[in-house]
């Protein structure tokens, strides 16, 4: 299995809603990432988990809350989002704690905040 | 802030033409990766270049890493409609630190 699976594929939420994005990989990768990609822009790093511990938080607003319950699963909890948070949210994983590793991306969750 | 500028931003060409995409920065990277992304999908890695001056070939695609490890280029020979997509370079600055370039949208017309 060489896939990173993200659910849901599409999500529409109001500004008062609470929702969660889910990401799974069964490749034994020990680093997992959340990226945000606005339309026609490159992906921007949000969070990195390494060995289930938060390694990088790129000054992301607290309305985004990541969670890594185990080595295969990564969640992104969303609360009180703004319309400008509408974007494609990409999850990625990489094998080890090493430089130059290949990133394996999921297909993303297209989020619309109304 | 480290920036990776890609040029051109958009490119629309006929099948069979050659093209080159550039990825430039003022920062030095430990390596440079190239990804291709199709609509509604995540990016897929094409290549990683590590050594300054390195050239790698992947069928009709040729990738080069600048001598100073600040820039890279992607050359496609005899482009095909299947090459259509968003091409992203990514500079690797350290463990987990992948900085994506501004992107080049390529459309190859049959």
PDB file of C-alpha atoms in Angstrom:
ATOM      1  CA  UNK A   1       0.000   0.000   0.000  1.00  0.00           C
ATOM      2  CA  UNK A   2       1.699   3.217  -1.188  1.00  0.00           C
ATOM      3  CA  UNK A   3      -1.190   5.569  -0.639  1.00  0.00           C
ATOM      4  CA  UNK A   4      -2.044   8.437   1.615  1.00  0.00           C
ATOM      5  CA  UNK A   5      -5.816   8.513   2.043  1.00  0.00           C
ATOM      6  CA  UNK A   6      -7.663  11.682   2.970  1.00  0.00           C
ATOM      7  CA  UNK A   7     -11.308  12.010   3.960  1.00  0.00           C
ATOM      8  CA  UNK A   8     -13.583  13.671   3.218  1.00  0.00           C
ATOM      9  CA  UNK A   9     -12.748  14.698  -0.352  1.00  0.00           C
ATOM     10  CA  UNK A  10     -15.002  17.746  -0.139  1.00  0.00           C
ATOM     11  CA  UNK A  11     -16.293  19.655   2.899  1.00  0.00           C
ATOM     12  CA  UNK A  12     -18.562  22.668   3.219  1.00  0.00           C
ATOM     13  CA  UNK A  13     -18.879  24.228   6.648  1.00  0.00           C
ATOM     14  CA  UNK A  14     -20.249  27.332   8.291  1.00  0.00           C
ATOM     15  CA  UNK A  15     -18.116  29.645  10.396  1.00  0.00           C
ATOM     16  CA  UNK A  16     -19.596  28.283  13.645  1.00  0.00           C
ATOM     17  CA  UNK A  17     -19.156  24.594  12.780  1.00  0.00           C
ATOM     18  CA  UNK A  18     -16.631  22.125  14.148  1.00  0.00           C
ATOM     19  CA  UNK A  19     -15.315  19.552  11.701  1.00  0.00           C
ATOM     20  CA  UNK A  20     -12.303  17.267  11.310  1.00  0.00           C
ATOM     21  CA  UNK A  21     -10.148  16.198   8.381  1.00  0.00           C
ATOM     22  CA  UNK A  22      -8.619  12.738   8.451  1.00  0.00           C
ATOM     23  CA  UNK A  23      -5.452  11.342   6.888  1.00  0.00           C
ATOM     24  CA  UNK A  24      -4.205   7.742   6.928  1.00  0.00           C
ATOM     25  CA  UNK A  25      -1.104   5.991   5.645  1.00  0.00           C
ATOM     26  CA  UNK A  26      -0.008   2.382   6.097  1.00  0.00           C
ATOM     27  CA  UNK A  27       3.491   2.667   4.665  1.00  0.00           C
ATOM     28  CA  UNK A  28       5.185   2.813   8.055  1.00  0.00           C
ATOM     29  CA  UNK A  29       6.150   6.453   7.528  1.00  0.00           C
ATOM     30  CA  UNK A  30       7.135   8.289  10.694  1.00  0.00           C
ATOM     31  CA  UNK A  31       6.640  11.886   9.526  1.00  0.00           C
ATOM     32  CA  UNK A  32       3.257  13.330   8.569  1.00  0.00           C
ATOM     33  CA  UNK A  33       2.457  16.809   7.289  1.00  0.00           C
ATOM     34  CA  UNK A  34      -0.466  19.167   6.763  1.00  0.00           C
ATOM     35  CA  UNK A  35      -0.246  21.640   3.874  1.00  0.00           C
ATOM     36  CA  UNK A  36      -2.743  24.308   2.795  1.00  0.00           C
ATOM     37  CA  UNK A  37      -3.064  25.170  -0.889  1.00  0.00           C
ATOM     38  CA  UNK A  38      -5.098  28.136  -2.087  1.00  0.00           C
ATOM     39  CA  UNK A  39      -6.317  28.190  -5.676  1.00  0.00           C
ATOM     40  CA  UNK A  40      -3.496  28.687  -8.193  1.00  0.00           C
ATOM     41  CA  UNK A  41      -0.904  28.881  -5.378  1.00  0.00           C
ATOM     42  CA  UNK A  42       1.752  26.441  -4.132  1.00  0.00           C
ATOM     43  CA  UNK A  43       1.232  24.332  -1.005  1.00  0.00           C
ATOM     44  CA  UNK A  44       2.137  26.050   2.281  1.00  0.00           C
ATOM     45  CA  UNK A  45       3.355  24.031   5.235  1.00  0.00           C
ATOM     46  CA  UNK A  46       1.115  24.127   8.334  1.00  0.00           C
ATOM     47  CA  UNK A  47       2.242  21.328  10.677  1.00  0.00           C
ATOM     48  CA  UNK A  48       4.675  18.421  10.824  1.00  0.00           C
ATOM     49  CA  UNK A  49       4.466  15.421  13.148  1.00  0.00           C
ATOM     50  CA  UNK A  50       7.504  13.259  13.646  1.00  0.00           C
ATOM     51  CA  UNK A  51       7.150   9.997  15.549  1.00  0.00           C
ATOM     52  CA  UNK A  52       3.693  11.187  16.647  1.00  0.00           C
ATOM     53  CA  UNK A  53       5.040  14.381  18.213  1.00  0.00           C
ATOM     54  CA  UNK A  54       4.434  17.871  16.834  1.00  0.00           C
ATOM     55  CA  UNK A  55       7.741  19.006  15.338  1.00  0.00           C
ATOM     56  CA  UNK A  56       6.753  22.076  13.335  1.00  0.00           C
ATOM     57  CA  UNK A  57       3.884  24.548  13.673  1.00  0.00           C
ATOM     58  CA  UNK A  58       4.223  27.301  11.090  1.00  0.00           C
ATOM     59  CA  UNK A  59       2.420  29.890  13.249  1.00  0.00           C
ATOM     60  CA  UNK A  60      -0.959  28.513  12.264  1.00  0.00           C
ATOM     61  CA  UNK A  61      -4.034  30.125  13.935  1.00  0.00           C
ATOM     62  CA  UNK A  62      -5.462  28.148  16.845  1.00  0.00           C
ATOM     63  CA  UNK A  63      -8.715  27.535  14.965  1.00  0.00           C
ATOM     64  CA  UNK A  64      -6.698  24.743  13.298  1.00  0.00           C
ATOM     65  CA  UNK A  65      -5.793  21.981  15.749  1.00  0.00           C
ATOM     66  CA  UNK A  66      -3.721  18.986  14.595  1.00  0.00           C
ATOM     67  CA  UNK A  67      -3.710  15.594  16.264  1.00  0.00           C
ATOM     68  CA  UNK A  68      -1.674  12.442  15.650  1.00  0.00           C
ATOM     69  CA  UNK A  69      -3.350   9.583  17.586  1.00  0.00           C
ATOM     70  CA  UNK A  70      -0.943   6.945  16.211  1.00  0.00           C
ATOM     71  CA  UNK A  71       1.772   6.509  13.596  1.00  0.00           C
ATOM     72  CA  UNK A  72      -0.742   5.876  10.785  1.00  0.00           C
ATOM     73  CA  UNK A  73      -3.313   8.553  11.453  1.00  0.00           C
ATOM     74  CA  UNK A  74      -3.292  12.340  11.325  1.00  0.00           C
ATOM     75  CA  UNK A  75      -6.276  14.571  12.008  1.00  0.00           C
ATOM     76  CA  UNK A  76      -6.898  18.284  11.570  1.00  0.00           C
ATOM     77  CA  UNK A  77      -9.657  19.673  13.771  1.00  0.00           C
ATOM     78  CA  UNK A  78     -11.370  22.805  12.495  1.00  0.00           C
ATOM     79  CA  UNK A  79     -13.341  25.287  14.587  1.00  0.00           C
ATOM     80  CA  UNK A  80     -14.655  28.801  13.909  1.00  0.00           C
ATOM     81  CA  UNK A  81     -13.020  29.040  10.511  1.00  0.00           C
ATOM     82  CA  UNK A  82     -13.158  32.097   8.274  1.00  0.00           C
ATOM     83  CA  UNK A  83     -14.109  32.220   4.574  1.00  0.00           C
ATOM     84  CA  UNK A  84     -10.452  32.933   3.733  1.00  0.00           C
ATOM     85  CA  UNK A  85      -9.596  29.493   5.137  1.00  0.00           C
ATOM     86  CA  UNK A  86     -11.279  27.936   2.108  1.00  0.00           C
ATOM     87  CA  UNK A  87      -8.569  25.923   0.334  1.00  0.00           C
ATOM     88  CA  UNK A  88      -7.331  22.468  -0.577  1.00  0.00           C
ATOM     89  CA  UNK A  89      -5.857  20.812   2.515  1.00  0.00           C
ATOM     90  CA  UNK A  90      -3.192  18.287   1.673  1.00  0.00           C
ATOM     91  CA  UNK A  91      -1.765  15.607   3.911  1.00  0.00           C
ATOM     92  CA  UNK A  92       1.659  14.120   3.179  1.00  0.00           C
ATOM     93  CA  UNK A  93       3.985  11.574   4.726  1.00  0.00           C
ATOM     94  CA  UNK A  94       7.666  10.740   4.438  1.00  0.00           C
ATOM     95  CA  UNK A  95       9.548   7.618   5.512  1.00  0.00           C
ATOM     96  CA  UNK A  96      12.125   8.744   8.043  1.00  0.00           C
ATOM     97  CA  UNK A  97      13.572  11.630   9.944  1.00  0.00           C
ATOM     98  CA  UNK A  98      15.992  12.491   7.178  1.00  0.00           C
ATOM     99  CA  UNK A  99      16.624  15.319   4.760  1.00  0.00           C
ATOM    100  CA  UNK A 100      15.726  14.942   1.060  1.00  0.00           C
ATOM    101  CA  UNK A 101      12.986  12.410   1.710  1.00  0.00           C
ATOM    102  CA  UNK A 102      10.233  11.990  -0.858  1.00  0.00           C
ATOM    103  CA  UNK A 103       6.859  13.395   0.180  1.00  0.00           C
ATOM    104  CA  UNK A 104       3.854  11.179  -0.517  1.00  0.00           C
ATOM    105  CA  UNK A 105       0.726  13.307  -0.852  1.00  0.00           C
ATOM    106  CA  UNK A 106      -2.933  12.450  -0.490  1.00  0.00           C
ATOM    107  CA  UNK A 107      -5.536  13.810  -2.913  1.00  0.00           C
ATOM    108  CA  UNK A 108      -6.579  16.475  -0.456  1.00  0.00           C
ATOM    109  CA  UNK A 109      -9.777  17.780   1.099  1.00  0.00           C
ATOM    110  CA  UNK A 110     -11.361  20.718  -0.733  1.00  0.00           C
ATOM    111  CA  UNK A 111     -12.751  22.886   2.054  1.00  0.00           C
ATOM    112  CA  UNK A 112     -15.291  25.671   1.563  1.00  0.00           C
ATOM    113  CA  UNK A 113     -16.149  27.919   4.509  1.00  0.00           C
ATOM    114  CA  UNK A 114     -19.395  29.851   4.129  1.00  0.00           C
TER     115      UNK A 114
ATOM    116  CA  UNK B   1      11.623  34.232   4.224  1.00  0.00           C
ATOM    117  CA  UNK B   2      12.905  31.804   1.620  1.00  0.00           C
ATOM    118  CA  UNK B   3      11.259  32.187  -1.768  1.00  0.00           C
ATOM    119  CA  UNK B   4      11.370  30.004  -4.843  1.00  0.00           C
ATOM    120  CA  UNK B   5      10.302  31.824  -7.981  1.00  0.00           C
ATOM    121  CA  UNK B   6       9.288  29.779 -10.985  1.00  0.00           C
ATOM    122  CA  UNK B   7       9.084  31.012 -14.544  1.00  0.00           C
ATOM    123  CA  UNK B   8       7.101  31.066 -16.621  1.00  0.00           C
ATOM    124  CA  UNK B   9       3.914  31.059 -14.539  1.00  0.00           C
ATOM    125  CA  UNK B  10       1.831  29.757 -17.442  1.00  0.00           C
ATOM    126  CA  UNK B  11       2.786  27.978 -20.631  1.00  0.00           C
ATOM    127  CA  UNK B  12       0.532  26.786 -23.431  1.00  0.00           C
ATOM    128  CA  UNK B  13       2.283  24.924 -26.234  1.00  0.00           C
ATOM    129  CA  UNK B  14       1.569  22.547 -29.081  1.00  0.00           C
ATOM    130  CA  UNK B  15       2.305  18.853 -28.861  1.00  0.00           C
ATOM    131  CA  UNK B  16       5.866  18.098 -29.957  1.00  0.00           C
ATOM    132  CA  UNK B  17       7.377  21.408 -28.820  1.00  0.00           C
ATOM    133  CA  UNK B  18      10.209  21.685 -26.298  1.00  0.00           C
ATOM    134  CA  UNK B  19      10.048  23.820 -23.148  1.00  0.00           C
ATOM    135  CA  UNK B  20      12.083  24.800 -20.112  1.00  0.00           C
ATOM    136  CA  UNK B  21      10.813  25.767 -16.663  1.00  0.00           C
ATOM    137  CA  UNK B  22      13.053  27.642 -14.249  1.00  0.00           C
ATOM    138  CA  UNK B  23      13.123  27.643 -10.463  1.00  0.00           C
ATOM    139  CA  UNK B  24      15.215  30.386  -8.825  1.00  0.00           C
ATOM    140  CA  UNK B  25      16.074  31.456  -5.314  1.00  0.00           C
ATOM    141  CA  UNK B  26      18.634  33.498  -3.442  1.00  0.00           C
ATOM    142  CA  UNK B  27      18.840  30.724  -0.825  1.00  0.00           C
ATOM    143  CA  UNK B  28      20.961  27.592  -0.877  1.00  0.00           C
ATOM    144  CA  UNK B  29      19.116  24.286  -0.591  1.00  0.00           C
ATOM    145  CA  UNK B  30      20.365  20.882   0.479  1.00  0.00           C
ATOM    146  CA  UNK B  31      18.373  19.449  -2.404  1.00  0.00           C
ATOM    147  CA  UNK B  32      15.698  20.394  -4.896  1.00  0.00           C
ATOM    148  CA  UNK B  33      12.662  18.340  -5.780  1.00  0.00           C
ATOM    149  CA  UNK B  34      10.254  18.605  -8.708  1.00  0.00           C
ATOM    150  CA  UNK B  35       6.612  17.590  -8.385  1.00  0.00           C
ATOM    151  CA  UNK B  36       3.709  17.503 -10.845  1.00  0.00           C
ATOM    152  CA  UNK B  37       0.171  18.133  -9.641  1.00  0.00           C
ATOM    153  CA  UNK B  38      -3.023  17.464 -11.564  1.00  0.00           C
ATOM    154  CA  UNK B  39      -6.362  19.117 -10.739  1.00  0.00           C
ATOM    155  CA  UNK B  40      -7.994  17.706  -7.604  1.00  0.00           C
ATOM    156  CA  UNK B  41      -4.924  15.640  -6.720  1.00  0.00           C
ATOM    157  CA  UNK B  42      -1.868  15.988  -4.530  1.00  0.00           C
ATOM    158  CA  UNK B  43       1.595  16.628  -5.998  1.00  0.00           C
ATOM    159  CA  UNK B  44       3.584  13.595  -7.175  1.00  0.00           C
ATOM    160  CA  UNK B  45       7.371  13.563  -6.965  1.00  0.00           C
ATOM    161  CA  UNK B  46       9.226  13.461 -10.297  1.00  0.00           C
ATOM    162  CA  UNK B  47      12.841  13.762  -9.161  1.00  0.00           C
ATOM    163  CA  UNK B  48      15.222  14.843  -6.403  1.00  0.00           C
ATOM    164  CA  UNK B  49      18.534  16.521  -7.265  1.00  0.00           C
ATOM    165  CA  UNK B  50      21.121  16.790  -4.511  1.00  0.00           C
ATOM    166  CA  UNK B  51      24.539  17.714  -5.863  1.00  0.00           C
ATOM    167  CA  UNK B  52      25.353  21.119  -7.386  1.00  0.00           C
ATOM    168  CA  UNK B  53      25.530  20.758 -11.179  1.00  0.00           C
ATOM    169  CA  UNK B  54      23.672  17.453 -11.122  1.00  0.00           C
ATOM    170  CA  UNK B  55      21.658  16.490 -14.197  1.00  0.00           C
ATOM    171  CA  UNK B  56      18.979  13.792 -14.092  1.00  0.00           C
ATOM    172  CA  UNK B  57      16.907  12.442 -16.957  1.00  0.00           C
ATOM    173  CA  UNK B  58      13.488  10.865 -16.698  1.00  0.00           C
ATOM    174  CA  UNK B  59      12.439   9.810 -20.220  1.00  0.00           C
ATOM    175  CA  UNK B  60      11.716  13.126 -22.007  1.00  0.00           C
ATOM    176  CA  UNK B  61      12.294  15.233 -18.867  1.00  0.00           C
ATOM    177  CA  UNK B  62      15.741  16.595 -17.964  1.00  0.00           C
ATOM    178  CA  UNK B  63      16.353  18.181 -14.570  1.00  0.00           C
ATOM    179  CA  UNK B  64      19.370  20.246 -13.599  1.00  0.00           C
ATOM    180  CA  UNK B  65      20.494  21.596 -10.230  1.00  0.00           C
ATOM    181  CA  UNK B  66      22.529  24.795 -10.333  1.00  0.00           C
ATOM    182  CA  UNK B  67      26.189  24.692  -9.324  1.00  0.00           C
ATOM    183  CA  UNK B  68      25.508  26.893  -6.292  1.00  0.00           C
ATOM    184  CA  UNK B  69      22.409  24.826  -5.323  1.00  0.00           C
ATOM    185  CA  UNK B  70      20.170  27.920  -5.537  1.00  0.00           C
ATOM    186  CA  UNK B  71      18.329  27.196  -8.769  1.00  0.00           C
ATOM    187  CA  UNK B  72      17.078  24.401 -10.984  1.00  0.00           C
ATOM    188  CA  UNK B  73      15.553  23.841 -14.394  1.00  0.00           C
ATOM    189  CA  UNK B  74      13.211  21.315 -15.953  1.00  0.00           C
ATOM    190  CA  UNK B  75      13.393  20.737 -19.700  1.00  0.00           C
ATOM    191  CA  UNK B  76      10.729  18.731 -21.520  1.00  0.00           C
ATOM    192  CA  UNK B  77      11.462  17.449 -25.006  1.00  0.00           C
ATOM    193  CA  UNK B  78       8.635  16.793 -27.457  1.00  0.00           C
ATOM    194  CA  UNK B  79       5.857  17.646 -25.019  1.00  0.00           C
ATOM    195  CA  UNK B  80       2.723  15.517 -25.004  1.00  0.00           C
ATOM    196  CA  UNK B  81      -0.812  16.273 -23.761  1.00  0.00           C
ATOM    197  CA  UNK B  82      -0.154  13.921 -20.846  1.00  0.00           C
ATOM    198  CA  UNK B  83       2.512  16.364 -19.610  1.00  0.00           C
ATOM    199  CA  UNK B  84      -0.230  18.914 -18.826  1.00  0.00           C
ATOM    200  CA  UNK B  85      -0.294  19.902 -15.169  1.00  0.00           C
ATOM    201  CA  UNK B  86       1.097  22.161 -12.466  1.00  0.00           C
ATOM    202  CA  UNK B  87       4.853  21.774 -12.044  1.00  0.00           C
ATOM    203  CA  UNK B  88       6.219  22.650  -8.610  1.00  0.00           C
ATOM    204  CA  UNK B  89       9.800  22.836  -7.490  1.00  0.00           C
ATOM    205  CA  UNK B  90      10.469  22.360  -3.790  1.00  0.00           C
ATOM    206  CA  UNK B  91      13.618  23.400  -2.000  1.00  0.00           C
ATOM    207  CA  UNK B  92      14.651  21.270   0.948  1.00  0.00           C
ATOM    208  CA  UNK B  93      16.264  23.331   3.699  1.00  0.00           C
ATOM    209  CA  UNK B  94      16.345  20.822   6.519  1.00  0.00           C
ATOM    210  CA  UNK B  95      14.507  17.930   8.069  1.00  0.00           C
ATOM    211  CA  UNK B  96      10.812  18.286   7.174  1.00  0.00           C
ATOM    212  CA  UNK B  97      11.333  21.736   5.644  1.00  0.00           C
ATOM    213  CA  UNK B  98      10.091  21.714   2.052  1.00  0.00           C
ATOM    214  CA  UNK B  99       9.535  25.163   0.516  1.00  0.00           C
ATOM    215  CA  UNK B 100       7.412  25.017  -2.633  1.00  0.00           C
ATOM    216  CA  UNK B 101       7.957  27.272  -5.620  1.00  0.00           C
ATOM    217  CA  UNK B 102       5.314  29.536  -7.124  1.00  0.00           C
ATOM    218  CA  UNK B 103       4.380  26.915  -9.728  1.00  0.00           C
ATOM    219  CA  UNK B 104       4.230  26.666 -13.525  1.00  0.00           C
ATOM    220  CA  UNK B 105       0.963  25.693 -15.193  1.00  0.00           C
ATOM    221  CA  UNK B 106       1.654  23.795 -18.404  1.00  0.00           C
ATOM    222  CA  UNK B 107      -0.953  23.008 -21.037  1.00  0.00           C
ATOM    223  CA  UNK B 108       0.027  20.903 -24.022  1.00  0.00           C
ATOM    224  CA  UNK B 109      -2.425  21.040 -26.898  1.00  0.00           C
ATOM    225  CA  UNK B 110      -2.918  18.069 -29.189  1.00  0.00           C
TER     226      UNK B 110
END
